[in-house]
mmCIF file of C-alpha atoms in Angstrom:
data_model
loop_
_atom_site.group_PDB
_atom_site.id
_atom_site.type_symbol
_atom_site.label_atom_id
_atom_site.label_comp_id
_atom_site.label_asym_id
_atom_site.label_seq_id
_atom_site.Cartn_x
_atom_site.Cartn_y
_atom_site.Cartn_z
ATOM 1 C CA MET A 1 0.308 0.065 0.263
ATOM 2 C CA SER A 2 1.565 3.267 -1.195
ATOM 3 C CA ALA A 3 2.536 5.419 1.955
ATOM 4 C CA ALA A 4 1.419 8.851 0.458
ATOM 5 C CA ASN A 5 -1.103 11.139 1.573
ATOM 6 C CA ARG A 6 -2.226 14.876 0.897
ATOM 7 C CA GLY A 7 -4.544 16.716 2.993
ATOM 8 C CA VAL A 8 -5.873 20.553 3.763
ATOM 9 C CA VAL A 9 -3.565 22.025 6.172
ATOM 10 C CA TYR A 10 -4.652 25.507 8.357
ATOM 11 C CA LYS A 11 -1.999 27.659 7.449
ATOM 12 C CA GLY A 12 -3.553 31.221 9.613
ATOM 13 C CA PRO A 13 -5.606 33.286 9.380
ATOM 14 C CA GLY A 14 -7.591 33.191 5.931
ATOM 15 C CA LYS A 15 -4.929 31.034 4.643
ATOM 16 C CA VAL A 16 -5.098 26.711 3.837
ATOM 17 C CA ALA A 17 -3.430 24.397 1.499
ATOM 18 C CA VAL A 18 -3.153 21.180 0.289
ATOM 19 C CA GLU A 19 -0.004 19.530 1.433
ATOM 20 C CA SER A 20 1.757 16.163 1.749
ATOM 21 C CA ILE A 21 0.505 14.429 4.830
ATOM 22 C CA ALA A 22 1.963 11.482 6.731
ATOM 23 C CA TYR A 23 -0.069 8.426 5.864
ATOM 24 C CA PRO A 24 -2.165 7.307 8.865
ATOM 25 C CA GLU A 25 -0.879 4.696 11.348
ATOM 26 C CA LEU A 26 -3.570 3.416 14.280
ATOM 27 C CA ALA A 27 -2.101 5.173 16.545
ATOM 28 C CA LEU A 28 -2.342 9.088 18.386
ATOM 29 C CA GLY A 29 1.311 9.451 19.621
ATOM 30 C CA ASN A 30 2.004 7.049 21.914
ATOM 31 C CA ARG A 31 -1.160 5.716 21.921
ATOM 32 C CA LYS A 32 -2.060 2.386 20.075
ATOM 33 C CA CYS A 33 -5.278 2.352 17.983
ATOM 34 C CA ASP A 34 -5.799 -1.401 17.207
ATOM 35 C CA HIS A 35 -9.181 -0.649 17.766
ATOM 36 C CA GLY A 36 -8.929 1.753 14.584
ATOM 37 C CA VAL A 37 -9.188 1.349 10.793
ATOM 38 C CA ILE A 38 -7.581 3.534 7.940
ATOM 39 C CA LEU A 39 -10.239 4.810 5.033
ATOM 40 C CA LYS A 40 -9.521 5.539 1.740
ATOM 41 C CA VAL A 41 -11.587 8.973 1.959
ATOM 42 C CA VAL A 42 -14.381 8.979 -0.534
ATOM 43 C CA THR A 43 -16.320 12.249 0.006
ATOM 44 C CA THR A 44 -15.181 14.714 2.894
ATOM 45 C CA ASN A 45 -16.958 18.443 3.531
ATOM 46 C CA ILE A 46 -15.900 21.915 4.015
ATOM 47 C CA CYS A 47 -17.990 22.924 7.449
ATOM 48 C CA GLY A 48 -18.602 25.983 8.677
ATOM 49 C CA SER A 49 -17.154 25.049 11.964
ATOM 50 C CA ASP A 50 -13.721 24.499 10.004
ATOM 51 C CA GLN A 51 -14.098 27.947 8.151
ATOM 52 C CA HIS A 52 -14.288 29.696 11.992
ATOM 53 C CA MET A 53 -10.825 28.472 12.301
ATOM 54 C CA VAL A 54 -9.424 29.474 9.166
ATOM 55 C CA ARG A 55 -10.845 32.683 10.342
ATOM 56 C CA GLY A 56 -8.865 32.835 13.002
ATOM 57 C CA ARG A 57 -11.526 33.063 15.524
ATOM 58 C CA THR A 58 -10.362 30.034 17.204
ATOM 59 C CA THR A 59 -7.100 29.038 18.866
ATOM 60 C CA ALA A 60 -6.139 26.715 16.570
ATOM 61 C CA GLU A 61 -2.428 26.729 15.578
ATOM 62 C CA PRO A 62 -1.214 26.369 12.186
ATOM 63 C CA GLY A 63 -0.321 23.424 10.596
ATOM 64 C CA LEU A 64 -3.622 21.837 11.933
ATOM 65 C CA VAL A 65 -5.046 19.119 8.905
ATOM 66 C CA LEU A 66 -8.680 20.166 8.611
ATOM 67 C CA GLY A 67 -12.263 18.433 8.726
ATOM 68 C CA HIS A 68 -14.664 16.401 10.301
ATOM 69 C CA GLU A 69 -16.978 15.273 7.576
ATOM 70 C CA ILE A 70 -15.703 11.940 6.338
ATOM 71 C CA THR A 71 -17.049 8.694 4.023
ATOM 72 C CA GLY A 72 -15.055 6.629 3.491
ATOM 73 C CA LEU A 73 -13.712 2.872 2.370
ATOM 74 C CA VAL A 74 -12.187 0.451 4.852
ATOM 75 C CA VAL A 75 -8.299 0.142 3.877
ATOM 76 C CA GLU A 76 -7.170 -1.601 6.889
ATOM 77 C CA CYS A 77 -7.989 -2.691 10.250
ATOM 78 C CA GLY A 78 -6.613 -2.666 13.267
ATOM 79 C CA ARG A 79 -6.266 -6.364 15.407
ATOM 80 C CA ASP A 80 -9.453 -4.984 17.735
ATOM 81 C CA VAL A 81 -11.835 -4.917 15.356
ATOM 82 C CA GLU A 82 -14.244 -7.186 14.342
ATOM 83 C CA PHE A 83 -17.206 -6.325 12.800
ATOM 84 C CA ILE A 84 -16.343 -4.015 10.303
ATOM 85 C CA GLN A 85 -13.974 -5.227 6.818
ATOM 86 C CA PRO A 86 -11.630 -4.058 4.318
ATOM 87 C CA GLY A 87 -13.862 -2.741 1.850
ATOM 88 C CA ASP A 88 -16.726 -1.662 3.628
ATOM 89 C CA LEU A 89 -18.265 1.634 2.536
ATOM 90 C CA VAL A 90 -19.096 3.863 6.033
ATOM 91 C CA SER A 91 -20.324 7.183 7.590
ATOM 92 C CA VAL A 92 -18.005 8.503 10.236
ATOM 93 C CA PRO A 93 -19.468 10.451 12.588
ATOM 94 C CA PHE A 94 -18.070 14.035 13.232
ATOM 95 C CA ASN A 95 -17.493 13.668 17.150
ATOM 96 C CA ILE A 96 -14.480 10.522 17.949
ATOM 97 C CA ALA A 97 -16.939 8.405 21.032
ATOM 98 C CA CYS A 98 -14.861 5.729 22.534
ATOM 99 C CA GLY A 99 -18.182 3.604 23.404
ATOM 100 C CA ARG A 100 -17.184 2.304 27.054
ATOM 101 C CA CYS A 101 -17.645 5.668 29.407
ATOM 102 C CA ARG A 102 -20.784 6.473 31.079
ATOM 103 C CA ASN A 103 -22.017 9.120 28.501
ATOM 104 C CA CYS A 104 -21.442 6.460 25.153
ATOM 105 C CA LYS A 105 -23.472 4.165 27.327
ATOM 106 C CA GLU A 106 -26.091 6.879 27.743
ATOM 107 C CA GLY A 107 -26.083 7.670 24.140
ATOM 108 C CA ARG A 108 -24.512 11.098 24.545
ATOM 109 C CA THR A 109 -21.371 10.372 22.172
ATOM 110 C CA GLY A 110 -20.648 14.099 21.399
ATOM 111 C CA ILE A 111 -19.055 14.465 24.841
ATOM 112 C CA CYS A 112 -17.416 10.919 25.550
ATOM 113 C CA LEU A 113 -15.165 11.122 28.396
ATOM 114 C CA ASN A 114 -12.380 9.050 27.561
ATOM 115 C CA VAL A 115 -11.056 10.550 23.613
ATOM 116 C CA ASN A 116 -9.954 14.281 24.733
ATOM 117 C CA PRO A 117 -7.810 14.686 27.762
ATOM 118 C CA ALA A 118 -8.727 18.520 27.810
ATOM 119 C CA ARG A 119 -12.353 18.182 28.007
ATOM 120 C CA PRO A 120 -15.565 15.785 27.311
ATOM 121 C CA GLY A 121 -15.823 15.456 23.774
ATOM 122 C CA ALA A 122 -13.404 14.910 20.555
ATOM 123 C CA ALA A 123 -13.888 15.477 16.629
ATOM 124 C CA TYR A 124 -11.466 15.314 13.598
ATOM 125 C CA GLY A 125 -9.167 17.870 12.779
ATOM 126 C CA TYR A 126 -10.665 20.368 15.243
ATOM 127 C CA VAL A 127 -9.192 22.625 17.804
ATOM 128 C CA ASP A 128 -9.103 21.811 21.380
ATOM 129 C CA MET A 129 -10.585 18.345 20.149
ATOM 130 C CA GLY A 130 -8.004 15.577 21.243
ATOM 131 C CA GLY A 131 -5.555 16.142 18.521
ATOM 132 C CA TRP A 132 -7.414 13.357 16.546
ATOM 133 C CA GLY A 133 -6.080 13.660 12.672
ATOM 134 C CA GLY A 134 -8.819 15.621 10.239
ATOM 135 C CA GLY A 135 -9.866 13.992 6.987
ATOM 136 C CA GLN A 136 -9.718 16.395 4.715
ATOM 137 C CA THR A 137 -7.310 14.027 3.039
ATOM 138 C CA GLU A 138 -6.641 11.201 1.204
ATOM 139 C CA TYR A 139 -6.351 8.912 3.808
ATOM 140 C CA VAL A 140 -7.381 9.026 7.150
ATOM 141 C CA MET A 141 -7.586 7.166 10.582
ATOM 142 C CA VAL A 142 -10.932 6.289 12.637
ATOM 143 C CA PRO A 143 -10.815 5.007 16.347
ATOM 144 C CA TYR A 144 -12.951 3.168 17.710
ATOM 145 C CA ALA A 145 -14.187 1.655 14.503
ATOM 146 C CA ASP A 146 -16.910 -0.832 15.080
ATOM 147 C CA PHE A 147 -18.896 1.466 17.144
ATOM 148 C CA ASN A 148 -18.230 4.432 15.363
ATOM 149 C CA LEU A 149 -18.781 3.733 11.749
ATOM 150 C CA LEU A 150 -21.844 2.896 9.876
ATOM 151 C CA LYS A 151 -21.901 1.057 7.287
ATOM 152 C CA PHE A 152 -24.067 1.252 4.330
ATOM 153 C CA PRO A 153 -25.675 -1.720 3.220
ATOM 154 C CA ASP A 154 -25.055 -1.885 -0.324
ATOM 155 C CA ALA A 155 -22.073 0.291 -1.576
ATOM 156 C CA ASP A 156 -23.106 0.460 -4.825
ATOM 157 C CA GLN A 157 -26.385 1.652 -4.007
ATOM 158 C CA ALA A 158 -24.446 4.129 -1.728
ATOM 159 C CA MET A 159 -22.322 5.609 -4.740
ATOM 160 C CA GLU A 160 -25.316 6.732 -6.446
ATOM 161 C CA LYS A 161 -26.365 8.751 -4.025
ATOM 162 C CA ILE A 162 -22.971 9.492 -2.085
ATOM 163 C CA ARG A 163 -23.991 13.292 -2.325
ATOM 164 C CA ASP A 164 -26.888 12.693 -0.094
ATOM 165 C CA LEU A 165 -25.244 10.370 2.273
ATOM 166 C CA THR A 166 -21.952 12.199 2.646
ATOM 167 C CA LEU A 167 -24.092 14.500 4.727
ATOM 168 C CA LEU A 168 -24.657 12.472 7.501
ATOM 169 C CA SER A 169 -21.373 13.086 8.878
ATOM 170 C CA ASP A 170 -22.282 16.055 10.397
ATOM 171 C CA ILE A 171 -24.843 19.167 8.696
ATOM 172 C CA PHE A 172 -27.579 16.481 8.797
ATOM 173 C CA PRO A 173 -27.994 14.595 12.007
ATOM 174 C CA THR A 174 -26.757 18.505 13.616
ATOM 175 C CA GLY A 175 -29.546 20.233 11.814
ATOM 176 C CA PHE A 176 -31.968 17.191 13.084
ATOM 177 C CA HIS A 177 -30.974 17.018 15.970
ATOM 178 C CA GLY A 178 -31.469 20.750 16.142
ATOM 179 C CA CYS A 179 -35.042 20.378 15.097
ATOM 180 C CA VAL A 180 -36.074 17.796 17.860
ATOM 181 C CA THR A 181 -34.155 19.665 20.976
ATOM 182 C CA ALA A 182 -36.193 22.772 19.618
ATOM 183 C CA GLY A 183 -39.093 20.512 20.345
ATOM 184 C CA VAL A 184 -40.270 20.374 16.340
ATOM 185 C CA GLY A 185 -43.146 17.886 15.239
ATOM 186 C CA PRO A 186 -46.441 18.015 13.181
ATOM 187 C CA GLY A 187 -47.562 21.064 12.605
ATOM 188 C CA SER A 188 -45.534 22.780 14.722
ATOM 189 C CA THR A 189 -44.330 26.772 13.481
ATOM 190 C CA VAL A 190 -40.539 26.750 13.271
ATOM 191 C CA TYR A 191 -37.758 29.487 12.931
ATOM 192 C CA ILE A 192 -34.181 28.372 11.757
ATOM 193 C CA ALA A 193 -32.039 31.347 12.494
ATOM 194 C CA GLY A 194 -29.262 31.423 9.305
ATOM 195 C CA ALA A 195 -29.707 29.399 5.656
ATOM 196 C CA GLY A 196 -25.784 28.207 5.515
ATOM 197 C CA PRO A 197 -25.734 24.837 5.010
ATOM 198 C CA VAL A 198 -26.489 23.516 9.152
ATOM 199 C CA GLY A 199 -29.221 25.843 8.734
ATOM 200 C CA LEU A 200 -30.876 24.086 4.758
ATOM 201 C CA ALA A 201 -30.533 20.852 6.520
ATOM 202 C CA ALA A 202 -32.077 21.998 10.249
ATOM 203 C CA ALA A 203 -35.057 23.237 7.605
ATOM 204 C CA VAL A 204 -35.495 19.962 5.606
ATOM 205 C CA SER A 205 -35.355 18.169 9.105
ATOM 206 C CA ALA A 206 -38.446 20.431 10.263
ATOM 207 C CA GLN A 207 -40.251 19.664 7.320
ATOM 208 C CA LEU A 208 -38.926 15.928 7.713
ATOM 209 C CA LEU A 209 -40.816 16.087 11.189
ATOM 210 C CA GLY A 210 -43.713 17.386 9.990
ATOM 211 C CA ALA A 211 -44.015 21.265 10.590
ATOM 212 C CA ALA A 212 -46.576 23.298 9.447
ATOM 213 C CA CYS A 213 -43.883 26.612 8.386
ATOM 214 C CA VAL A 214 -40.878 26.596 8.403
ATOM 215 C CA ILE A 215 -39.323 29.947 8.480
ATOM 216 C CA VAL A 216 -35.260 30.529 7.839
ATOM 217 C CA GLY A 217 -33.570 34.313 8.382
ATOM 218 C CA ASP A 218 -30.428 34.928 7.085
ATOM 219 C CA MET A 219 -28.372 38.274 5.319
ATOM 220 C CA ILE A 220 -27.389 36.700 2.010
ATOM 221 C CA GLU A 221 -30.512 36.429 -0.863
ATOM 222 C CA GLU A 222 -28.729 33.863 -2.867
ATOM 223 C CA ARG A 223 -28.939 31.635 0.896
ATOM 224 C CA LEU A 224 -32.954 32.623 1.176
ATOM 225 C CA ALA A 225 -33.096 31.337 -2.606
ATOM 226 C CA GLN A 226 -32.328 28.307 -1.516
ATOM 227 C CA ALA A 227 -34.332 27.957 0.816
ATOM 228 C CA ARG A 228 -37.521 29.044 -1.016
ATOM 229 C CA SER A 229 -36.625 26.299 -3.635
ATOM 230 C CA PHE A 230 -37.934 23.690 -1.380
ATOM 231 C CA GLY A 231 -40.720 25.709 0.090
ATOM 232 C CA CYS A 232 -39.604 27.838 2.813
ATOM 233 C CA GLU A 233 -40.814 31.002 3.988
ATOM 234 C CA THR A 234 -38.252 33.370 4.603
ATOM 235 C CA LEU A 235 -36.922 36.828 6.481
ATOM 236 C CA ASP A 236 -33.647 39.084 4.732
ATOM 237 C CA LEU A 237 -32.139 40.353 8.228
ATOM 238 C CA THR A 238 -30.919 43.326 6.541
ATOM 239 C CA GLN A 239 -33.719 44.767 5.728
ATOM 240 C CA GLU A 240 -35.322 46.570 8.769
ATOM 241 C CA GLY A 241 -38.104 46.616 11.481
ATOM 242 C CA ASP A 242 -39.627 44.182 14.248
ATOM 243 C CA MET A 243 -39.286 40.503 13.120
ATOM 244 C CA ALA A 244 -42.152 39.985 15.121
ATOM 245 C CA ASP A 245 -44.076 42.188 12.835
ATOM 246 C CA LYS A 246 -42.037 39.706 10.137
ATOM 247 C CA LEU A 247 -43.724 36.834 11.578
ATOM 248 C CA GLU A 248 -47.082 38.335 12.015
ATOM 249 C CA VAL A 249 -47.336 38.611 8.291
ATOM 250 C CA ILE A 250 -46.295 35.215 7.349
ATOM 251 C CA LEU A 251 -48.242 33.736 10.930
ATOM 252 C CA GLY A 252 -50.644 35.546 11.921
ATOM 253 C CA GLU A 253 -49.011 35.335 15.339
ATOM 254 C CA ARG A 254 -45.839 37.042 16.850
ATOM 255 C CA GLU A 255 -44.064 34.200 18.066
ATOM 256 C CA VAL A 256 -42.932 30.506 16.865
ATOM 257 C CA ASP A 257 -43.461 27.205 18.535
ATOM 258 C CA CYS A 258 -39.743 26.247 18.239
ATOM 259 C CA PHE A 259 -36.480 28.115 17.277
ATOM 260 C CA VAL A 260 -33.077 26.525 15.622
ATOM 261 C CA ASP A 261 -29.615 28.619 16.067
ATOM 262 C CA CYS A 262 -27.544 27.849 13.379
ATOM 263 C CA VAL A 263 -25.717 30.948 13.095
ATOM 264 C CA GLY A 264 -23.545 30.625 16.390
ATOM 265 C CA PHE A 265 -20.706 32.940 18.161
ATOM 266 C CA GLU A 266 -20.102 35.034 14.947
ATOM 267 C CA ALA A 267 -23.558 36.160 14.317
ATOM 268 C CA HIS A 268 -24.311 39.748 12.679
ATOM 269 C CA ALA A 269 -26.930 42.151 14.311
ATOM 270 C CA CYS A 270 -30.190 42.917 11.982
ATOM 271 C CA GLY A 271 -31.274 45.474 10.317
ATOM 272 C CA CYS A 272 -29.746 48.869 9.428
ATOM 273 C CA ASN A 273 -26.454 47.148 11.778
ATOM 274 C CA HIS A 274 -26.134 43.973 10.050
ATOM 275 C CA GLY A 275 -22.466 44.809 9.182
ATOM 276 C CA LYS A 276 -21.701 45.116 12.529
ATOM 277 C CA GLU A 277 -20.698 41.762 14.840
ATOM 278 C CA ALA A 278 -23.127 40.481 17.885
ATOM 279 C CA PRO A 279 -22.397 37.297 19.157
ATOM 280 C CA ALA A 280 -25.580 36.906 21.127
ATOM 281 C CA THR A 281 -28.590 38.803 18.577
ATOM 282 C CA VAL A 282 -29.497 34.972 17.464
ATOM 283 C CA LEU A 283 -29.597 33.936 21.697
ATOM 284 C CA ASN A 284 -31.405 37.035 22.356
ATOM 285 C CA SER A 285 -33.931 37.025 19.338
ATOM 286 C CA ALA A 286 -34.956 33.429 20.183
ATOM 287 C CA MET A 287 -36.100 33.942 23.528
ATOM 288 C CA GLN A 288 -38.000 37.147 21.900
ATOM 289 C CA LEU A 289 -39.405 35.333 19.188
ATOM 290 C CA THR A 290 -40.439 31.873 21.093
ATOM 291 C CA ARG A 291 -43.794 31.471 22.854
ATOM 292 C CA ALA A 292 -43.788 31.140 26.049
ATOM 293 C CA GLY A 293 -43.485 27.200 26.966
ATOM 294 C CA GLY A 294 -41.170 26.652 23.650
ATOM 295 C CA GLN A 295 -38.156 25.203 22.975
ATOM 296 C CA ILE A 296 -35.118 26.746 21.714
ATOM 297 C CA GLY A 297 -32.324 24.030 19.858
ATOM 298 C CA ILE A 298 -28.857 25.642 19.691
ATOM 299 C CA PRO A 299 -26.682 23.443 17.382
ATOM 300 C CA GLY A 300 -24.942 26.788 15.845
ATOM 301 C CA LEU A 301 -21.347 26.944 18.143
ATOM 302 C CA TYR A 302 -20.574 28.573 20.524
ATOM 303 C CA VAL A 303 -16.748 28.855 22.073
ATOM 304 C CA THR A 304 -14.983 29.209 25.118
ATOM 305 C CA GLU A 305 -12.195 31.450 23.575
ATOM 306 C CA ASP A 306 -12.514 33.804 20.278
ATOM 307 C CA PRO A 307 -9.416 35.538 19.948
ATOM 308 C CA GLY A 308 -11.518 38.228 17.054
ATOM 309 C CA ALA A 309 -14.077 39.232 19.314
ATOM 310 C CA THR A 310 -14.807 42.325 19.221
ATOM 311 C CA ASP A 311 -15.068 43.131 22.745
ATOM 312 C CA GLU A 312 -13.121 41.676 25.531
ATOM 313 C CA ALA A 313 -15.851 39.317 27.619
ATOM 314 C CA ALA A 314 -16.480 37.717 23.902
ATOM 315 C CA LYS A 315 -13.457 36.770 23.388
ATOM 316 C CA GLN A 316 -13.264 34.556 26.584
ATOM 317 C CA GLY A 317 -16.616 33.320 25.430
ATOM 318 C CA ALA A 318 -18.992 35.676 27.770
ATOM 319 C CA LEU A 319 -21.943 36.941 25.649
ATOM 320 C CA SER A 320 -24.765 39.175 26.996
ATOM 321 C CA MET A 321 -27.666 37.736 26.936
ATOM 322 C CA GLN A 322 -31.551 38.646 28.192
ATOM 323 C CA PHE A 323 -31.639 35.172 30.157
ATOM 324 C CA GLY A 324 -34.156 36.938 32.205
ATOM 325 C CA LEU A 325 -36.164 37.023 29.640
ATOM 326 C CA GLY A 326 -36.057 32.990 28.868
ATOM 327 C CA TRP A 327 -36.507 32.304 32.857
ATOM 328 C CA ALA A 328 -39.821 34.359 32.444
ATOM 329 C CA LYS A 329 -40.880 32.455 29.476
ATOM 330 C CA SER A 330 -40.273 29.261 30.985
ATOM 331 C CA HIS A 331 -37.993 28.225 27.581
ATOM 332 C CA SER A 332 -35.404 25.208 27.370
ATOM 333 C CA PHE A 333 -32.155 25.223 25.764
ATOM 334 C CA HIS A 334 -30.142 22.753 24.406
ATOM 335 C CA THR A 335 -26.857 23.083 23.150
ATOM 336 C CA GLY A 336 -23.874 21.333 22.696
ATOM 337 C CA GLN A 337 -22.430 19.310 19.630
ATOM 338 C CA CYS A 338 -24.867 16.584 18.049
ATOM 339 C CA PRO A 339 -24.281 13.173 18.851
ATOM 340 C CA VAL A 340 -24.679 11.928 15.389
ATOM 341 C CA MET A 341 -25.246 8.389 16.320
ATOM 342 C CA GLN A 342 -28.662 9.170 17.497
ATOM 343 C CA TYR A 343 -29.569 9.809 14.098
ATOM 344 C CA HIS A 344 -27.402 8.663 11.258
ATOM 345 C CA ARG A 345 -29.066 5.374 10.766
ATOM 346 C CA PRO A 346 -32.587 6.907 10.748
ATOM 347 C CA LEU A 347 -31.604 9.338 8.413
ATOM 348 C CA MET A 348 -29.717 7.133 6.301
ATOM 349 C CA GLN A 349 -32.534 4.929 5.781
ATOM 350 C CA ALA A 350 -34.663 8.277 4.925
ATOM 351 C CA ILE A 351 -32.418 8.864 2.462
ATOM 352 C CA LEU A 352 -31.940 5.399 0.906
ATOM 353 C CA PHE A 353 -35.860 5.078 0.356
ATOM 354 C CA GLY A 354 -35.897 8.625 -1.274
ATOM 355 C CA LYS A 355 -37.633 10.479 1.330
ATOM 356 C CA VAL A 356 -35.547 13.784 1.600
ATOM 357 C CA ASN A 357 -33.279 14.908 -1.072
ATOM 358 C CA ILE A 358 -30.964 16.794 1.591
ATOM 359 C CA ALA A 359 -28.216 17.142 -1.613
ATOM 360 C CA ASP A 360 -30.502 19.401 -3.251
ATOM 361 C CA ALA A 361 -31.739 21.180 -0.207
ATOM 362 C CA VAL A 362 -28.039 22.500 0.910
ATOM 363 C CA ASN A 363 -26.941 22.650 -2.829
ATOM 364 C CA VAL A 364 -23.966 20.178 -2.764
ATOM 365 C CA GLN A 365 -21.098 21.160 -4.876
ATOM 366 C CA VAL A 366 -18.783 18.488 -5.586
ATOM 367 C CA ILE A 367 -14.962 20.029 -5.941
ATOM 368 C CA THR A 368 -11.618 18.164 -6.052
ATOM 369 C CA LEU A 369 -9.003 18.197 -3.500
ATOM 370 C CA ASP A 370 -6.670 20.689 -5.214
ATOM 371 C CA GLU A 371 -9.991 23.250 -5.260
ATOM 372 C CA ALA A 372 -10.515 23.027 -1.603
ATOM 373 C CA PRO A 373 -8.865 26.082 -1.152
ATOM 374 C CA GLN A 374 -10.776 28.127 -3.668
ATOM 375 C CA GLY A 375 -13.488 25.982 -1.925
ATOM 376 C CA TYR A 376 -12.860 27.719 1.806
ATOM 377 C CA ALA A 377 -12.694 31.258 -0.224
ATOM 378 C CA ASP A 378 -16.178 30.708 -1.755
ATOM 379 C CA PHE A 379 -17.661 29.857 1.198
ATOM 380 C CA ASP A 380 -16.736 32.050 2.976
ATOM 381 C CA GLY A 381 -17.673 34.769 0.995
ATOM 382 C CA GLY A 382 -21.504 33.499 1.437
ATOM 383 C CA ALA A 383 -22.304 30.541 -1.523
ATOM 384 C CA ALA A 384 -25.074 29.328 -0.765
ATOM 385 C CA LYS A 385 -23.492 25.720 -1.950
ATOM 386 C CA LYS A 386 -22.430 22.924 0.484
ATOM 387 C CA PHE A 387 -18.556 22.012 -0.873
ATOM 388 C CA VAL A 388 -18.110 18.415 -0.549
ATOM 389 C CA ILE A 389 -14.204 17.432 -1.611
ATOM 390 C CA ASP A 390 -13.777 13.818 -4.112
ATOM 391 C CA PRO A 391 -9.784 13.410 -3.034
ATOM 392 C CA HIS A 392 -10.010 10.270 -5.609
ATOM 393 C CA GLY A 393 -12.451 11.215 -7.921
ATOM 394 C CA SER A 394 -14.508 8.842 -6.711
ATOM 395 C CA VAL A 395 -18.178 10.538 -7.491
ATOM 396 C CA ALA A 396 -19.376 10.422 -10.923
ATOM 397 C CA VAL A 397 -20.158 13.383 -12.925
#
């Protein structure tokens, strides 16, 4: 087997490059991973969370190999792997989980206690998330393979729908999780903050869960048009005016049942101040616009340190929230990483049986590994696309 490998490497704020990197081993430093496998990467996606690092909004150090959304073909198995075999085509949950700790046994795989010495929870190629190698590469190592990996039942069928199935590693389960934790169900009215890929995935998920009306807000018209393309109502947040007034025009009511924050800590103010960063604006809007007793799902990323924040408090992850309003309205808030394994199998079934066309909804565009730096630049510019990297030319045109 060739020892050659290439990957997308963070070079500093605003810069990524495709470079030769080490071929993966069944190890992390001095830690052996006989429970792991090596994958030939079939698809690996650019995520908004990656973009936060590339913008310099985290403490990520140059040299980090990026990428946590991975679908691949198993080419080598560690000696302790029993149920996954070479040749299997698999989806990799972005959160790494041991399957053995208390949280994993409770299904809370986003906060595994054993895979990151610094804090609960780990991910591939992400700052402060355990040091695991990123997957925007030709080959990658995946630990705890029997527990983590979702094997597609028919590889040929999966390759026919790979543009959809590649989204099982993160954004489809994450958007779905945001809706589940916001209480979305049949007949619900739902507001989705943000029409990036996760927001669009959440909008599709709300429809899948039976929502009566899904409203998506964003500041980029191209992304709002993408939301309208599959039946969502939209709000252009660059326009002045009270958001409750705008909801009333659509719903006949000034509040929604369920609110999903798919923006996170790089949020901007609405209306005439839309060019100004206001990291708590979505959270405050959530409390204002969600009915008393409603639920707020927060899959959008919030960080403990933000070196690029506009004020000292925000640099330490401290935001100015109207939390008393949420308390007075008896809101429920749910934050944190999506536990992908709770959702990826049923969402796979929804894709394979034609119940959802998630790739169309988020506007998947397949690119080569060498095109990844341009993909990052276009995504940072607000392109209404989900960039999927195809390192080996595996995806049919």
